[in-house]
mmCIF file of N, CA and C and ligand atoms in Angstrom:
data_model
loop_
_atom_site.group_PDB
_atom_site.id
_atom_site.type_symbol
_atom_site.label_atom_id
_atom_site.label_comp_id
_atom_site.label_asym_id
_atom_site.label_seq_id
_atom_site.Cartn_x
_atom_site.Cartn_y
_atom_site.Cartn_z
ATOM 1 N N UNK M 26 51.301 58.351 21.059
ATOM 2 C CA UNK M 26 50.219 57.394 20.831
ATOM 3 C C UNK M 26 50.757 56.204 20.037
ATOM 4 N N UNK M 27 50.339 54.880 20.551
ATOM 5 C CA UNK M 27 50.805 53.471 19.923
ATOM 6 C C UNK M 27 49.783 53.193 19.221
ATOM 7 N N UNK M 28 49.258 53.321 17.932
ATOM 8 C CA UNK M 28 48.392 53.056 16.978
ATOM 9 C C UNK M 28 49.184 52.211 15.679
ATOM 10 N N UNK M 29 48.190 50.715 16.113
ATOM 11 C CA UNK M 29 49.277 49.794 14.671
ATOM 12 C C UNK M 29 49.376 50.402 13.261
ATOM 13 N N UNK M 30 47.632 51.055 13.031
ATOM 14 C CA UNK M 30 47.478 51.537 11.522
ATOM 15 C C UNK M 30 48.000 52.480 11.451
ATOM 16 N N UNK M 31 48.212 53.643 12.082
ATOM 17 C CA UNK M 31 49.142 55.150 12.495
ATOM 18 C C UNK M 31 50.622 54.481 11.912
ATOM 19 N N UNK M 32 51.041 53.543 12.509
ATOM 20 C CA UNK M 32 52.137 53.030 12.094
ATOM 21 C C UNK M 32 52.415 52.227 10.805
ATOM 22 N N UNK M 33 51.234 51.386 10.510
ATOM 23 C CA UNK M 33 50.977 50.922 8.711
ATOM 24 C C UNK M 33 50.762 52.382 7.777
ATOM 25 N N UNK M 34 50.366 53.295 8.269
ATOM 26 C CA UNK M 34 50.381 54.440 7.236
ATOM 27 C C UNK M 34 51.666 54.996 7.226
ATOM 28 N N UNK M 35 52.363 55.300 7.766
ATOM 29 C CA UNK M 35 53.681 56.322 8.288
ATOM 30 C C UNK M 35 54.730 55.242 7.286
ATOM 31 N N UNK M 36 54.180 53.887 7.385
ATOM 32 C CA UNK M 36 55.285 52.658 6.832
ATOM 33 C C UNK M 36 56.416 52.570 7.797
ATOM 34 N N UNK M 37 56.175 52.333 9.224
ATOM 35 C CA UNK M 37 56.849 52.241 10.063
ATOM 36 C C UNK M 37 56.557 50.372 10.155
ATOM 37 N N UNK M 38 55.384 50.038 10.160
ATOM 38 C CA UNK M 38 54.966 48.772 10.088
ATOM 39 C C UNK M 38 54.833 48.460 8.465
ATOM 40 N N UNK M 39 55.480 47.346 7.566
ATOM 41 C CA UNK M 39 55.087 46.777 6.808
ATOM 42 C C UNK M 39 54.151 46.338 6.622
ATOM 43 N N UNK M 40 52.992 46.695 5.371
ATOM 44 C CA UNK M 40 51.831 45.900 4.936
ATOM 45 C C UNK M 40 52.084 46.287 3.414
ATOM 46 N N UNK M 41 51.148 45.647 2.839
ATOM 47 C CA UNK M 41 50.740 44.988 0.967
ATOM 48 C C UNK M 41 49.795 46.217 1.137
ATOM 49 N N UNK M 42 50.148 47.258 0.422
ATOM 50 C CA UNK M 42 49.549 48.209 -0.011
ATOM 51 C C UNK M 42 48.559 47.881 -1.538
ATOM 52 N N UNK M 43 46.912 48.209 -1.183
ATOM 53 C CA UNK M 43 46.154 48.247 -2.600
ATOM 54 C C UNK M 43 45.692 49.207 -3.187
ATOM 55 N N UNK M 44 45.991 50.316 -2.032
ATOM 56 C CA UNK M 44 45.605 51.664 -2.506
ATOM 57 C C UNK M 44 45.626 52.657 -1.886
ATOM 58 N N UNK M 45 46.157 53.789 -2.512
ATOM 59 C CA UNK M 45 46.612 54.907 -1.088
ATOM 60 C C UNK M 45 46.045 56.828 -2.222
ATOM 61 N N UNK M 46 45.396 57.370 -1.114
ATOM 62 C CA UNK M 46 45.139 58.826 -1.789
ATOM 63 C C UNK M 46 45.623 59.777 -0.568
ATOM 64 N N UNK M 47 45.270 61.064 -0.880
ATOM 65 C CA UNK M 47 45.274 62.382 0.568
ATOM 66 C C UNK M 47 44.538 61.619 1.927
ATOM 67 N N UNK M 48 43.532 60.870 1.152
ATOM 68 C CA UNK M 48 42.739 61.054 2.966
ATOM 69 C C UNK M 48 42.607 59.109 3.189
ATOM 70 N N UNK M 49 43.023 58.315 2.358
ATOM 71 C CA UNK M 49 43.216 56.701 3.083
ATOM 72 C C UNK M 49 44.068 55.891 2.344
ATOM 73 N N UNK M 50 44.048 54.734 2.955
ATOM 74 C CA UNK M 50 45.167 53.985 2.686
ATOM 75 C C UNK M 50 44.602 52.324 2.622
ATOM 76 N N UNK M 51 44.264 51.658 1.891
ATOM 77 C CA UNK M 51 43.995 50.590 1.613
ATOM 78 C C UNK M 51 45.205 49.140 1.855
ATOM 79 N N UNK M 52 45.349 48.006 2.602
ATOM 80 C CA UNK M 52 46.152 47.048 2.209
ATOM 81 C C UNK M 52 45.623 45.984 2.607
ATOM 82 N N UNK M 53 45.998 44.860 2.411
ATOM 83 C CA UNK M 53 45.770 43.269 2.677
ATOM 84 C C UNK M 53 45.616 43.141 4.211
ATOM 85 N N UNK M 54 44.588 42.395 4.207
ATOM 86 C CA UNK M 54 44.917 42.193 5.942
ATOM 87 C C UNK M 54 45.539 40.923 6.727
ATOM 88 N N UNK M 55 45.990 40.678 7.506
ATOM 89 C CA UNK M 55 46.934 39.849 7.384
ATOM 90 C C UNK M 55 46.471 38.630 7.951
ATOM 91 N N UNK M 56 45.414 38.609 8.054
ATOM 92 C CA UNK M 56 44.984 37.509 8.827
ATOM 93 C C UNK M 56 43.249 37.192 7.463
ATOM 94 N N UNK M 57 43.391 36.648 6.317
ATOM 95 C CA UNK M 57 42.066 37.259 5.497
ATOM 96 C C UNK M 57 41.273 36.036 5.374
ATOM 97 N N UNK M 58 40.102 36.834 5.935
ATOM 98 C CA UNK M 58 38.462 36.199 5.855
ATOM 99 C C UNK M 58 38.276 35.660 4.842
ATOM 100 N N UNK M 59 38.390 36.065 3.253
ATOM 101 C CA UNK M 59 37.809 35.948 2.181
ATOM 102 C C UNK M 59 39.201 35.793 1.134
ATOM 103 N N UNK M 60 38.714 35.204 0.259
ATOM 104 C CA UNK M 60 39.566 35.570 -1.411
ATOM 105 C C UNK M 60 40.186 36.868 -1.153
ATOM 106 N N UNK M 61 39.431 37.307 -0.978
ATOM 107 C CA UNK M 61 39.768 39.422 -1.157
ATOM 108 C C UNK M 61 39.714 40.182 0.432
ATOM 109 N N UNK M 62 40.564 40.289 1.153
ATOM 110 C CA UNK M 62 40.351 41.053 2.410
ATOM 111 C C UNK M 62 41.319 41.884 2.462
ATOM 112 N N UNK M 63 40.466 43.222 2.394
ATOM 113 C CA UNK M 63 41.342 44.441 2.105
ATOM 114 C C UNK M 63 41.170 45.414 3.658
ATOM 115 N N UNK M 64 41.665 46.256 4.305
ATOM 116 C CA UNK M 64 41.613 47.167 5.504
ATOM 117 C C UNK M 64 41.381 48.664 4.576
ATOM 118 N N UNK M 65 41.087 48.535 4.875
ATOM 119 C CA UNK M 65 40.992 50.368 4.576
ATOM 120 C C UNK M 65 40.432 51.534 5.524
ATOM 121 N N UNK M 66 41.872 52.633 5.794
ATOM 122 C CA UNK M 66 41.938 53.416 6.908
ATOM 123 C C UNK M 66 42.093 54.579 6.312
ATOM 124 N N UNK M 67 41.575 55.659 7.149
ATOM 125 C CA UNK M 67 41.535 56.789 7.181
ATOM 126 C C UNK M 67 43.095 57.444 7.214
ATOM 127 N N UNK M 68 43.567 58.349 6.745
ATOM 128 C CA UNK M 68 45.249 58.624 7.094
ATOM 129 C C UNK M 68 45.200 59.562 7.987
ATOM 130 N N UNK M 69 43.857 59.504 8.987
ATOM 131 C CA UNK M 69 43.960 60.532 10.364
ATOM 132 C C UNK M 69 43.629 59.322 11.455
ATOM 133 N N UNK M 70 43.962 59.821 12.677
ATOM 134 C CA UNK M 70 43.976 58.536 13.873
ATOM 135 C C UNK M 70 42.032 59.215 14.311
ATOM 136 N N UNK M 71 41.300 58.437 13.659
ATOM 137 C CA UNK M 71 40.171 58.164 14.163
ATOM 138 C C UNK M 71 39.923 57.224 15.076
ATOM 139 N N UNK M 72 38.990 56.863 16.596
ATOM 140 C CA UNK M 72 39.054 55.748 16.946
ATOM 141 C C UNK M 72 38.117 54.558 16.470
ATOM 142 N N UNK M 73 37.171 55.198 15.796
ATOM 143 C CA UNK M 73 36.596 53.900 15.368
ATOM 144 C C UNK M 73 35.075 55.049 14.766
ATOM 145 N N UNK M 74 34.003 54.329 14.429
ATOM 146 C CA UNK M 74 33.145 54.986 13.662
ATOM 147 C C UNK M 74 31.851 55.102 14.370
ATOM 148 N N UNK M 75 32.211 55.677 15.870
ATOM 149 C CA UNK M 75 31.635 55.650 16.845
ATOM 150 C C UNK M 75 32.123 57.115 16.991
ATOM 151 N N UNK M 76 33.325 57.580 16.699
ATOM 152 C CA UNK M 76 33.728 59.094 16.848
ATOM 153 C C UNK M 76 33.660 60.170 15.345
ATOM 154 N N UNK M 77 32.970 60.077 14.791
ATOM 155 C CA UNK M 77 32.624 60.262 13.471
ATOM 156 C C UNK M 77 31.592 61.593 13.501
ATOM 157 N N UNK M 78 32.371 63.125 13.565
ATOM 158 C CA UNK M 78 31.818 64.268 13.527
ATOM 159 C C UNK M 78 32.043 65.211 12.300
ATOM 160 N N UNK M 79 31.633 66.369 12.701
ATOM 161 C CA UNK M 79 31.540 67.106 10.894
ATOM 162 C C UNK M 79 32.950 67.651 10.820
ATOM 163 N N UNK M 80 33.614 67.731 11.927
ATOM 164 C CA UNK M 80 35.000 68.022 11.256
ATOM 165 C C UNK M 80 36.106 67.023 10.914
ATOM 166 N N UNK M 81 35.622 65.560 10.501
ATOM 167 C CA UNK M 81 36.477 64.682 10.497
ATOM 168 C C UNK M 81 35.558 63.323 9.259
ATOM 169 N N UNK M 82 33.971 63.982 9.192
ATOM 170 C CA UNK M 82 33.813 63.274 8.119
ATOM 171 C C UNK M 82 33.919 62.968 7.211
ATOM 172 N N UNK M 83 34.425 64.027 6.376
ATOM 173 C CA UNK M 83 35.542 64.441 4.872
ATOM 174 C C UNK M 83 36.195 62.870 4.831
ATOM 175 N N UNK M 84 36.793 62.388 6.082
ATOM 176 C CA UNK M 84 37.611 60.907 5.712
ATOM 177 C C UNK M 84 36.966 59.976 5.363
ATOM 178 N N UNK M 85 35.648 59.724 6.044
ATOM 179 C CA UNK M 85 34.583 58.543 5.949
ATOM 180 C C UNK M 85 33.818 58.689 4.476
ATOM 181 N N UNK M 86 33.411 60.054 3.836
ATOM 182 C CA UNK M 86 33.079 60.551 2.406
ATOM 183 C C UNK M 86 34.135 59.775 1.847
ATOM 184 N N UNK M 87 35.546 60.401 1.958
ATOM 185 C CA UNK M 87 36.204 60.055 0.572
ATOM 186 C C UNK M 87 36.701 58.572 0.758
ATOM 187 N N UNK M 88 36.567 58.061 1.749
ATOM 188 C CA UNK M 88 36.772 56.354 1.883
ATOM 189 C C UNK M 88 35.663 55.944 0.974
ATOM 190 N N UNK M 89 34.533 56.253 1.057
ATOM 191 C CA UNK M 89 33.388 55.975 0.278
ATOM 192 C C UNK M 89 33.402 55.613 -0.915
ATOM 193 N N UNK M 90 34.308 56.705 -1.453
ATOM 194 C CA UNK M 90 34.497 57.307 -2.662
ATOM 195 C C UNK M 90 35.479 56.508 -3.130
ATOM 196 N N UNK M 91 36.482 56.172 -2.282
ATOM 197 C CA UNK M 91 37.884 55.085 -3.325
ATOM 198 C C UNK M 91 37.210 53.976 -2.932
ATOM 199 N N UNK M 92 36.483 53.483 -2.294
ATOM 200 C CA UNK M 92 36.175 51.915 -2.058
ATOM 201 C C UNK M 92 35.366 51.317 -3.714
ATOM 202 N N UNK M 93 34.568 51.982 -4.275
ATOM 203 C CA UNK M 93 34.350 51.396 -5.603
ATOM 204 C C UNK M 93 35.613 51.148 -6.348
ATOM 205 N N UNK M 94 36.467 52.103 -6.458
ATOM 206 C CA UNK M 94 37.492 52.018 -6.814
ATOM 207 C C UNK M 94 38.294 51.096 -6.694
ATOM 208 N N UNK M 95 38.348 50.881 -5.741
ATOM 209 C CA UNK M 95 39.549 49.800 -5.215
ATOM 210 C C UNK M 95 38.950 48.527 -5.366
ATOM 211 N N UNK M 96 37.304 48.389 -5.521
ATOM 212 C CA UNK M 96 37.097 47.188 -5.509
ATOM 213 C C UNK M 96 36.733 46.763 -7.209
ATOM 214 N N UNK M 97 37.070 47.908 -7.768
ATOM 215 C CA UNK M 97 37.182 47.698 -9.855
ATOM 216 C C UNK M 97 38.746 47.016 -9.628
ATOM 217 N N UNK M 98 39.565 48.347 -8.806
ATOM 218 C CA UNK M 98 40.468 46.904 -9.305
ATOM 219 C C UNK M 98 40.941 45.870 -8.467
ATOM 220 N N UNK M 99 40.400 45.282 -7.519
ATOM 221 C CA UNK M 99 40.571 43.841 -6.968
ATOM 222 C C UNK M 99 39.390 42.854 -7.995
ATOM 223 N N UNK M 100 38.745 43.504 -8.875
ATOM 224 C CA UNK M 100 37.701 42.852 -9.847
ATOM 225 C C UNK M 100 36.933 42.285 -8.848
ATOM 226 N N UNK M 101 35.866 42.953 -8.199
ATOM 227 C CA UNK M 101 35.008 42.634 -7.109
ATOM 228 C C UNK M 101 33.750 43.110 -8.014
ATOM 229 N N UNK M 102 33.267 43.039 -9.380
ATOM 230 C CA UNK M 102 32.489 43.369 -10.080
ATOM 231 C C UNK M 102 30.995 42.439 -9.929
ATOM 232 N N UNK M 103 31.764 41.052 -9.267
ATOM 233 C CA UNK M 103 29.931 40.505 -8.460
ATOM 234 C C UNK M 103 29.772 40.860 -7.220
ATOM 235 N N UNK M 104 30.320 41.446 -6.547
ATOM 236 C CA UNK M 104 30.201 42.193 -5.510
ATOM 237 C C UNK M 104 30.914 41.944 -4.494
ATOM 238 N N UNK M 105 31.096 42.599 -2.792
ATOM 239 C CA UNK M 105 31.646 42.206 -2.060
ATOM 240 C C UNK M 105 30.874 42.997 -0.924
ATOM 241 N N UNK M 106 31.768 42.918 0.154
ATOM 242 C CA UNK M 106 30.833 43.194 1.575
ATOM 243 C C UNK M 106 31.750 44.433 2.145
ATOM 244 N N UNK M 107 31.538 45.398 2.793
ATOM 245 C CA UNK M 107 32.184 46.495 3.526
ATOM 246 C C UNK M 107 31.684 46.418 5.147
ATOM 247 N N UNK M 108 32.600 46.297 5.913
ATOM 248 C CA UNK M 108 32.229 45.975 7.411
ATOM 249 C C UNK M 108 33.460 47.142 8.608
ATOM 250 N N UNK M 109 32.177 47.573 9.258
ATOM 251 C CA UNK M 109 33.354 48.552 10.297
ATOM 252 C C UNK M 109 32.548 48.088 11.777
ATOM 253 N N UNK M 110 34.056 47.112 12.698
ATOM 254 C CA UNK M 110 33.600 46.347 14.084
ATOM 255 C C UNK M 110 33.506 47.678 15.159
ATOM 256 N N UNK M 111 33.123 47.940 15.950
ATOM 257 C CA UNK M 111 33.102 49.210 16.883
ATOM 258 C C UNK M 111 32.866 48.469 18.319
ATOM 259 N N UNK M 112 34.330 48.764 19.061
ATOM 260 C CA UNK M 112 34.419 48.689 20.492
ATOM 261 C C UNK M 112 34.413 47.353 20.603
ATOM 262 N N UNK M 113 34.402 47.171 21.838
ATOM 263 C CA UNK M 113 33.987 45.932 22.579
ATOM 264 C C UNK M 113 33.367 44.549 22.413
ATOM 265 N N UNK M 114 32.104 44.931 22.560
ATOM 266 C CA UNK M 114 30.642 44.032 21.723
ATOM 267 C C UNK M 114 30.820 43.538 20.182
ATOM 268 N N UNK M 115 31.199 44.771 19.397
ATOM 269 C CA UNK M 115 31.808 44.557 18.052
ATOM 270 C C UNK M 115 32.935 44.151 17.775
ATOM 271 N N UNK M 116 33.394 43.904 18.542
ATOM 272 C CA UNK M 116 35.149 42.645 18.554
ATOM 273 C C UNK M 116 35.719 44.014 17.908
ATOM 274 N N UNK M 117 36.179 45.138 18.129
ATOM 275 C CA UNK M 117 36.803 46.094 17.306
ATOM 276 C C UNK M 117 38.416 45.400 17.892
ATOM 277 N N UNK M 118 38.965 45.187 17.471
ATOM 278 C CA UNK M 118 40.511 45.044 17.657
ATOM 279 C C UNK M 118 41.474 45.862 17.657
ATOM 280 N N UNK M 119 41.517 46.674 16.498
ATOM 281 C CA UNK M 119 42.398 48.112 16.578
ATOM 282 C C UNK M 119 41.838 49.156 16.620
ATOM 283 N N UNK M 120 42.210 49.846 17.330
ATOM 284 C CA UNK M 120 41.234 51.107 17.480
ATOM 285 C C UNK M 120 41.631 52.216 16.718
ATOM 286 N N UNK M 121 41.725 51.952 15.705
ATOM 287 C CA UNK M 121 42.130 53.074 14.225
ATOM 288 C C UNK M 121 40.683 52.571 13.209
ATOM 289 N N UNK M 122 40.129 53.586 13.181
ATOM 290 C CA UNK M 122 39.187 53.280 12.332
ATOM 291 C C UNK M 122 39.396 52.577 10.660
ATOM 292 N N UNK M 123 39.136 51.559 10.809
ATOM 293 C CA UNK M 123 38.883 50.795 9.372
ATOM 294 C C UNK M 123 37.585 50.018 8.315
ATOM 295 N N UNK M 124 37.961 50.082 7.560
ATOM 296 C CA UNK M 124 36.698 49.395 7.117
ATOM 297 C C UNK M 124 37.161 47.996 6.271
ATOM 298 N N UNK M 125 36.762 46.890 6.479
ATOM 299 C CA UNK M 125 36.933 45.455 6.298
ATOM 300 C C UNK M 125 36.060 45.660 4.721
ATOM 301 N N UNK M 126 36.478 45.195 3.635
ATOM 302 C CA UNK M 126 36.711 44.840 2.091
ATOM 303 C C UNK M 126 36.658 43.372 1.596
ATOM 304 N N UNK M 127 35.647 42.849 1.712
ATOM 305 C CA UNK M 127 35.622 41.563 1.558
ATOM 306 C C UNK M 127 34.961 40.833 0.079
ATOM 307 N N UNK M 128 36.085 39.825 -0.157
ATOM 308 C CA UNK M 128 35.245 39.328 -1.665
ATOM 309 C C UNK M 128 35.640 38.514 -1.952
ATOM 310 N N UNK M 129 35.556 38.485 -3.445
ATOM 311 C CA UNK M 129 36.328 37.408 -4.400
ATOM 312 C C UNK M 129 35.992 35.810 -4.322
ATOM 313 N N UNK M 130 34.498 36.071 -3.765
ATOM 314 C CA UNK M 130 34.112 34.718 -3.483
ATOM 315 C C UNK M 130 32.588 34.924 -3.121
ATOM 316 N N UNK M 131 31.513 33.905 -3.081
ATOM 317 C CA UNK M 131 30.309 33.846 -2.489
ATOM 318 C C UNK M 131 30.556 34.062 -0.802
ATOM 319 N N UNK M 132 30.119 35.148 -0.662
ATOM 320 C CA UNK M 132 30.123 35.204 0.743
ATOM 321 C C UNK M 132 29.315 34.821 1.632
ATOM 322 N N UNK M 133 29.119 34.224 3.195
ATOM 323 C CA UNK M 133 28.523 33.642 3.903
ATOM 324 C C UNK M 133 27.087 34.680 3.595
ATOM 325 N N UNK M 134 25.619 34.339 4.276
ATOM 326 C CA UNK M 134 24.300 35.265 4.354
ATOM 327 C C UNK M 134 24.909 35.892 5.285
ATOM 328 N N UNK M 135 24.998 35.784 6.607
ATOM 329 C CA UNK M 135 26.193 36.189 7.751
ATOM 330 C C UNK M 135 26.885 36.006 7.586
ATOM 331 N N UNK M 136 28.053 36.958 9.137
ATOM 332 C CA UNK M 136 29.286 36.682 9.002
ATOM 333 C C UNK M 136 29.090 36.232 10.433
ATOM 334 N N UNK M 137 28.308 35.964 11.446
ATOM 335 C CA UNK M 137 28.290 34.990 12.567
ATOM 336 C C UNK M 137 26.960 34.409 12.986
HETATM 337 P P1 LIG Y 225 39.002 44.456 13.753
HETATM 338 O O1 LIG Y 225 38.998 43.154 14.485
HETATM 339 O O2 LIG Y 225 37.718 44.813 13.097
HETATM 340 O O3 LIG Y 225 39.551 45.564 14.640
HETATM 341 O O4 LIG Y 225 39.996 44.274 12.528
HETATM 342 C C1 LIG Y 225 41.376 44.375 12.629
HETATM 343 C C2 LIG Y 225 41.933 43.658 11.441
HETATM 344 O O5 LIG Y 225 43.288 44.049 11.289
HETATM 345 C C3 LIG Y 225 41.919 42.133 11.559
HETATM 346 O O6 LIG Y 225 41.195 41.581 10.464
HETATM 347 C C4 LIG Y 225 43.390 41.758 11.514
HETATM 348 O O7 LIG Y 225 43.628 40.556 10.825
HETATM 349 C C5 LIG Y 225 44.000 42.950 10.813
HETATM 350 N N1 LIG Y 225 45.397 43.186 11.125
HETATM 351 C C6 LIG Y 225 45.976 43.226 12.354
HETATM 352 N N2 LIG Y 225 47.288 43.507 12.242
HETATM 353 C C7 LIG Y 225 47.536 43.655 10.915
HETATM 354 C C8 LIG Y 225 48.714 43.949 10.151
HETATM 355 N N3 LIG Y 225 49.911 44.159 10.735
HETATM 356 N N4 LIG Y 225 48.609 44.009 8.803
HETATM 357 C C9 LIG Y 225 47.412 43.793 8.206
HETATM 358 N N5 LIG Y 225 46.273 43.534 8.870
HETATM 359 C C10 LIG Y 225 46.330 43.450 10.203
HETATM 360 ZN ZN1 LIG Y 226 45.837 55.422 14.383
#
């Protein structure tokens, strides 16, 4: 399987790591929306949050769980936005489940 984030976790692909535990892996994204645009992936090949069952939700919980975290320390303390694109319609681009980390700035009411 050719998965880019499979390959940003393994560190086969170089990225700016912001945060890494057992079950995800946080880094810069390389193309960033905001002041603050962070990826944050699951360290199992999910395809997106459209395939999201009870033996694989443990990843989507503890993503939950470091995203405050990670956003104390990017100092996202006025807040920021969490976004996951799915498929097609949702412009999903990589099909490794992620969740988009956005901040460090007044953000649009939308994002289109
Ligand atoms: P999506 O369009 O929701 O699938 O989001 C994919 C995101 O991955 C986009 O915001 C891209 O800028 C980002 N991205 C693609 N390749 C890389 C990479 N090598 N390192 C960091 N971010 C990437
Ligand atoms: Zn993958």
């Amino acid at each position: 399987m050719d998965c880019l984030f499979c390959g940003i976790i393994e560190g086969k692909i170089p990225s700016s790591p912001v945060w890494s535990d057992d079950y995800c892996y946080a880094f810069k994204d390389i193309n960033p929306q905001a002041p603050v645009h962070v990826i944050v992936v699951p360290k199992a090949h999910i395809p997106s949050a459209d395939r999201i069952y009870e033996g694989n939700s443990v990843y989507v919980a503890k993503i939950f769980e470091a995203i405050p975290k990670i956003a104390e320390k990017l100092d996202l303390g006025r807040g920021y936005r969490v976004i996951t694109n799915i498929g097609e319609h949702g412009c999903q681009s990589v099909q490794h489940l992620h969740f988009h980390l956005l901040g460090g700035a007044q953000l649009p009411d939308r994002m289109n």
